[in-house]
PDB file of C-alpha atoms in Angstrom:
ATOM      1  CA  MET P  29       0.000   0.000   0.000  1.00 88.00           C
ATOM      2  CA  LYS P  30       1.356   3.388  -0.979  1.00 92.00           C
ATOM      3  CA  CYS P  31       2.240   5.683   1.930  1.00 93.00           C
ATOM      4  CA  VAL P  32       0.165   8.873   1.824  1.00 92.00           C
ATOM      5  CA  PHE P  33       3.094  10.878   3.248  1.00 95.00           C
ATOM      6  CA  CYS P  34       6.202   9.785   1.325  1.00 95.00           C
ATOM      7  CA  GLY P  35       4.798   7.618  -1.493  1.00 93.00           C
ATOM      8  CA  CYS P  36       6.760   4.511  -0.497  1.00 94.00           C
ATOM      9  CA  LEU P  37       5.042   1.277  -1.562  1.00 94.00           C
ATOM     10  CA  ASP P  38       6.298  -0.704   1.425  1.00 94.00           C
ATOM     11  CA  SER P  39       4.214  -0.662   4.612  1.00 95.00           C
ATOM     12  CA  LYS P  40       3.161  -3.081   7.304  1.00 95.00           C
ATOM     13  CA  VAL P  41      -0.239  -3.682   8.877  1.00 96.00           C
ATOM     14  CA  ILE P  42      -0.296  -2.857  12.591  1.00 95.00           C
ATOM     15  CA  ASP P  43      -3.990  -3.459  13.314  1.00 94.00           C
ATOM     16  CA  SER P  44      -7.036  -4.778  11.377  1.00 93.00           C
ATOM     17  CA  ARG P  45     -10.635  -4.410  12.491  1.00 92.00           C
ATOM     18  CA  LEU P  46     -13.974  -5.145  10.911  1.00 89.00           C
ATOM     19  CA  ASN P  47     -16.220  -2.082  10.859  1.00 82.00           C
ATOM     20  CA  GLU P  48     -19.540  -2.096  12.764  1.00 78.00           C
ATOM     21  CA  ASP P  49     -21.744  -3.287   9.910  1.00 73.00           C
ATOM     22  CA  GLY P  50     -19.224  -5.850   8.627  1.00 76.00           C
ATOM     23  CA  THR P  51     -18.940  -4.370   5.137  1.00 73.00           C
ATOM     24  CA  SER P  52     -15.342  -3.194   5.293  1.00 85.00           C
ATOM     25  CA  ILE P  53     -12.041  -3.728   7.094  1.00 92.00           C
ATOM     26  CA  ARG P  54     -10.134  -0.848   8.696  1.00 92.00           C
ATOM     27  CA  ARG P  55      -6.353  -1.313   8.655  1.00 94.00           C
ATOM     28  CA  ARG P  56      -3.768   0.782  10.522  1.00 96.00           C
ATOM     29  CA  ARG P  57      -0.522   0.746   8.602  1.00 96.00           C
ATOM     30  CA  GLU P  58       3.002   1.980   9.227  1.00 96.00           C
ATOM     31  CA  CYS P  59       5.304   3.049   6.418  1.00 96.00           C
ATOM     32  CA  ASN P  60       8.583   1.117   6.439  1.00 96.00           C
ATOM     33  CA  GLN P  61      10.462   4.131   5.022  1.00 96.00           C
ATOM     34  CA  CYS P  62       9.224   7.208   6.939  1.00 96.00           C
ATOM     35  CA  GLY P  63       7.662   5.414   9.939  1.00 96.00           C
ATOM     36  CA  ARG P  64       4.412   7.422   9.814  1.00 96.00           C
ATOM     37  CA  ARG P  65       1.062   5.738  10.311  1.00 96.00           C
ATOM     38  CA  PHE P  66      -2.056   5.918   8.155  1.00 95.00           C
ATOM     39  CA  THR P  67      -5.396   4.172   7.869  1.00 94.00           C
ATOM     40  CA  THR P  68      -6.826   2.284   4.892  1.00 92.00           C
ATOM     41  CA  TYR P  69     -10.243   0.732   4.352  1.00 89.00           C
ATOM     42  CA  GLU P  70     -10.919  -2.382   2.306  1.00 89.00           C
ATOM     43  CA  THR P  71     -14.362  -3.006   0.868  1.00 81.00           C
ATOM     44  CA  MET P  72     -15.596  -5.746  -1.407  1.00 73.00           C
ATOM     45  CA  GLU P  73     -16.252  -4.534  -4.911  1.00 69.00           C
ATOM     46  CA  ILE P  74     -19.397  -6.036  -6.358  1.00 71.00           C
ATOM     47  CA  ALA P  75     -19.874  -5.702 -10.089  1.00 77.00           C
ATOM     48  CA  PRO P  76     -23.544  -5.211 -10.922  1.00 87.00           C
ATOM     49  CA  VAL P  77     -25.199  -7.963 -12.940  1.00 92.00           C
ATOM     50  CA  MET P  78     -27.179  -6.697 -15.895  1.00 94.00           C
ATOM     51  CA  VAL P  79     -30.400  -8.372 -17.006  1.00 96.00           C
ATOM     52  CA  VAL P  80     -30.906  -8.551 -20.767  1.00 96.00           C
ATOM     53  CA  LYS P  81     -34.626  -8.319 -21.501  1.00 94.00           C
ATOM     54  CA  LYS P  82     -36.404  -9.998 -24.434  1.00 90.00           C
ATOM     55  CA  ASN P  83     -36.429  -6.713 -26.358  1.00 94.00           C
ATOM     56  CA  GLY P  84     -32.654  -6.310 -25.885  1.00 94.00           C
ATOM     57  CA  ALA P  85     -32.892  -3.610 -23.214  1.00 96.00           C
ATOM     58  CA  ARG P  86     -30.558  -3.945 -20.239  1.00 95.00           C
ATOM     59  CA  GLN P  87     -31.233  -3.094 -16.618  1.00 95.00           C
ATOM     60  CA  GLU P  88     -29.478  -3.806 -13.352  1.00 94.00           C
ATOM     61  CA  PHE P  89     -30.541  -6.995 -11.559  1.00 94.00           C
ATOM     62  CA  SER P  90     -32.996  -6.230  -8.770  1.00 93.00           C
ATOM     63  CA  ARG P  91     -33.535  -8.698  -5.963  1.00 92.00           C
ATOM     64  CA  ASN P  92     -36.648  -6.752  -4.985  1.00 94.00           C
ATOM     65  CA  LYS P  93     -38.154  -7.021  -8.459  1.00 95.00           C
ATOM     66  CA  LEU P  94     -37.491 -10.778  -8.475  1.00 95.00           C
ATOM     67  CA  LYS P  95     -39.134 -11.151  -5.073  1.00 96.00           C
ATOM     68  CA  MET P  96     -42.178  -9.103  -6.121  1.00 96.00           C
ATOM     69  CA  GLY P  97     -42.711 -11.363  -9.165  1.00 95.00           C
ATOM     70  CA  ILE P  98     -42.573 -14.466  -6.998  1.00 96.00           C
ATOM     71  CA  LEU P  99     -44.886 -12.870  -4.416  1.00 96.00           C
ATOM     72  CA  SER P 100     -47.418 -12.099  -7.170  1.00 95.00           C
ATOM     73  CA  ALA P 101     -47.440 -15.734  -8.262  1.00 94.00           C
ATOM     74  CA  CYS P 102     -47.817 -16.880  -4.639  1.00 95.00           C
ATOM     75  CA  ALA P 103     -50.592 -14.395  -3.761  1.00 94.00           C
ATOM     76  CA  LYS P 104     -53.275 -15.960  -1.562  1.00 94.00           C
ATOM     77  CA  ARG P 105     -51.361 -19.266  -1.495  1.00 94.00           C
ATOM     78  CA  PRO P 106     -50.107 -21.034   1.644  1.00 94.00           C
ATOM     79  CA  VAL P 107     -46.435 -20.399   0.833  1.00 95.00           C
ATOM     80  CA  PRO P 108     -44.437 -19.143   3.848  1.00 95.00           C
ATOM     81  CA  MET P 109     -42.312 -16.020   3.412  1.00 94.00           C
ATOM     82  CA  GLU P 110     -39.250 -18.000   4.564  1.00 94.00           C
ATOM     83  CA  LYS P 111     -39.598 -20.275   1.520  1.00 95.00           C
ATOM     84  CA  ILE P 112     -40.049 -17.319  -0.824  1.00 95.00           C
ATOM     85  CA  ASP P 113     -36.968 -15.616   0.641  1.00 93.00           C
ATOM     86  CA  ALA P 114     -35.036 -18.890   0.334  1.00 93.00           C
ATOM     87  CA  LEU P 115     -36.035 -19.163  -3.339  1.00 95.00           C
ATOM     88  CA  VAL P 116     -34.946 -15.577  -4.006  1.00 93.00           C
ATOM     89  CA  ASP P 117     -31.628 -16.287  -2.232  1.00 91.00           C
ATOM     90  CA  GLU P 118     -31.129 -19.458  -4.282  1.00 93.00           C
ATOM     91  CA  ILE P 119     -31.769 -17.659  -7.580  1.00 94.00           C
ATOM     92  CA  GLU P 120     -29.520 -14.759  -6.598  1.00 90.00           C
ATOM     93  CA  LYS P 121     -26.726 -17.239  -5.756  1.00 89.00           C
ATOM     94  CA  LYS P 122     -27.133 -19.011  -9.097  1.00 92.00           C
ATOM     95  CA  ILE P 123     -26.800 -15.703 -10.908  1.00 91.00           C
ATOM     96  CA  ALA P 124     -23.770 -14.624  -8.843  1.00 85.00           C
ATOM     97  CA  ASN P 125     -22.078 -18.038  -9.140  1.00 86.00           C
ATOM     98  CA  SER P 126     -22.380 -17.953 -12.917  1.00 86.00           C
ATOM     99  CA  LEU P 127     -19.693 -15.229 -12.819  1.00 82.00           C
ATOM    100  CA  GLU P 128     -21.344 -13.597 -15.825  1.00 88.00           C
ATOM    101  CA  GLN P 129     -21.937  -9.855 -15.918  1.00 91.00           C
ATOM    102  CA  GLU P 130     -25.129 -10.341 -17.898  1.00 95.00           C
ATOM    103  CA  VAL P 131     -28.005 -12.767 -17.502  1.00 96.00           C
ATOM    104  CA  THR P 132     -31.080 -13.029 -19.681  1.00 96.00           C
ATOM    105  CA  SER P 133     -34.539 -12.460 -18.265  1.00 95.00           C
ATOM    106  CA  SER P 134     -35.412 -15.849 -19.780  1.00 93.00           C
ATOM    107  CA  GLN P 135     -32.779 -17.565 -17.642  1.00 95.00           C
ATOM    108  CA  ILE P 136     -34.102 -15.864 -14.511  1.00 96.00           C
ATOM    109  CA  GLY P 137     -37.624 -16.947 -15.516  1.00 94.00           C
ATOM    110  CA  GLU P 138     -36.458 -20.560 -15.801  1.00 94.00           C
ATOM    111  CA  TYR P 139     -34.887 -20.384 -12.331  1.00 96.00           C
ATOM    112  CA  VAL P 140     -38.167 -19.060 -10.932  1.00 96.00           C
ATOM    113  CA  MET P 141     -40.149 -21.783 -12.727  1.00 93.00           C
ATOM    114  CA  GLU P 142     -37.880 -24.494 -11.263  1.00 93.00           C
ATOM    115  CA  GLY P 143     -38.290 -23.111  -7.767  1.00 95.00           C
ATOM    116  CA  LEU P 144     -42.038 -22.513  -7.911  1.00 94.00           C
ATOM    117  CA  LYS P 145     -42.617 -26.024  -9.265  1.00 91.00           C
ATOM    118  CA  LYS P 146     -41.169 -27.350  -5.987  1.00 92.00           C
ATOM    119  CA  LEU P 147     -43.037 -24.832  -3.796  1.00 94.00           C
ATOM    120  CA  ASP P 148     -46.606 -24.605  -5.052  1.00 92.00           C
ATOM    121  CA  ASP P 149     -48.375 -25.916  -8.172  1.00 90.00           C
ATOM    122  CA  VAL P 150     -50.826 -23.021  -8.432  1.00 91.00           C
ATOM    123  CA  ALA P 151     -48.078 -20.408  -8.067  1.00 93.00           C
ATOM    124  CA  TYR P 152     -46.092 -22.276 -10.718  1.00 88.00           C
ATOM    125  CA  ILE P 153     -49.016 -22.243 -13.186  1.00 88.00           C
ATOM    126  CA  ARG P 154     -49.709 -18.559 -12.485  1.00 90.00           C
ATOM    127  CA  PHE P 155     -46.094 -17.640 -13.150  1.00 90.00           C
ATOM    128  CA  ALA P 156     -45.937 -19.890 -16.232  1.00 86.00           C
ATOM    129  CA  ALA P 157     -49.036 -18.208 -17.679  1.00 85.00           C
ATOM    130  CA  VAL P 158     -47.331 -14.823 -17.619  1.00 85.00           C
ATOM    131  CA  TYR P 159     -43.781 -15.996 -18.343  1.00 80.00           C
ATOM    132  CA  ARG P 160     -44.730 -18.238 -21.269  1.00 79.00           C
ATOM    133  CA  GLU P 161     -47.445 -15.851 -22.420  1.00 79.00           C
ATOM    134  CA  PHE P 162     -50.309 -18.349 -22.619  1.00 81.00           C
ATOM    135  CA  LYS P 163     -52.574 -17.310 -25.486  1.00 82.00           C
ATOM    136  CA  ASP P 164     -55.516 -19.660 -24.911  1.00 82.00           C
ATOM    137  CA  ILE P 165     -56.996 -22.303 -22.603  1.00 82.00           C
ATOM    138  CA  ASN P 166     -55.103 -25.092 -24.394  1.00 82.00           C
ATOM    139  CA  SER P 167     -51.808 -23.570 -23.299  1.00 80.00           C
ATOM    140  CA  TRP P 168     -53.024 -23.707 -19.697  1.00 77.00           C
ATOM    141  CA  LEU P 169     -54.273 -27.284 -20.050  1.00 82.00           C
ATOM    142  CA  ASN P 170     -51.039 -28.517 -21.632  1.00 83.00           C
ATOM    143  CA  GLU P 171     -48.944 -26.987 -18.839  1.00 81.00           C
ATOM    144  CA  ILE P 172     -51.218 -28.472 -16.174  1.00 82.00           C
ATOM    145  CA  LYS P 173     -51.093 -31.917 -17.859  1.00 85.00           C
ATOM    146  CA  ASP P 174     -47.291 -31.764 -17.949  1.00 84.00           C
ATOM    147  CA  LEU P 175     -47.204 -30.788 -14.274  1.00 81.00           C
ATOM    148  CA  VAL P 176     -49.536 -33.658 -13.303  1.00 83.00           C
ATOM    149  CA  LYS P 177     -47.361 -36.140 -15.259  1.00 85.00           C
ATOM    150  CA  GLU P 178     -44.237 -34.909 -13.452  1.00 82.00           C
ATOM    151  CA  LYS P 179     -45.917 -35.206 -10.045  1.00 77.00           C
ATOM    152  CA  LYS P 180     -46.821 -38.875 -10.700  1.00 76.00           C
TER     153      LYS P 180
END
């Protein structure tokens, strides 16, 4: 770390402490050339993940938007908030672990479909109707038939 007083690149860490909210580390350093002390802060740099929409538009990934979509599908269903939060966490981890800076809205939709299929059949069908843009009753029936086959 470069000394703020003399510009020397050689210093030693005297003390390290996590800040109150746990988002950064405060380090007291001493320059090996001039002997003066200074403080540095280390924070994790998180690159935003961009979502590529069907029309090609890009917007920053929003955990809140993901959660609201899942909550809409689960409206008036006996799905506990803990399970919804766990699903949102799981999807967010999948996106982060992909190490990609961009993810398609279609991929996020597939993650949601996978998760809702395990949580609640009605919520799954509701989400599928919007996500897959069902045009008629046959689309609904085919999806329900496929779901029933999988459950058996």
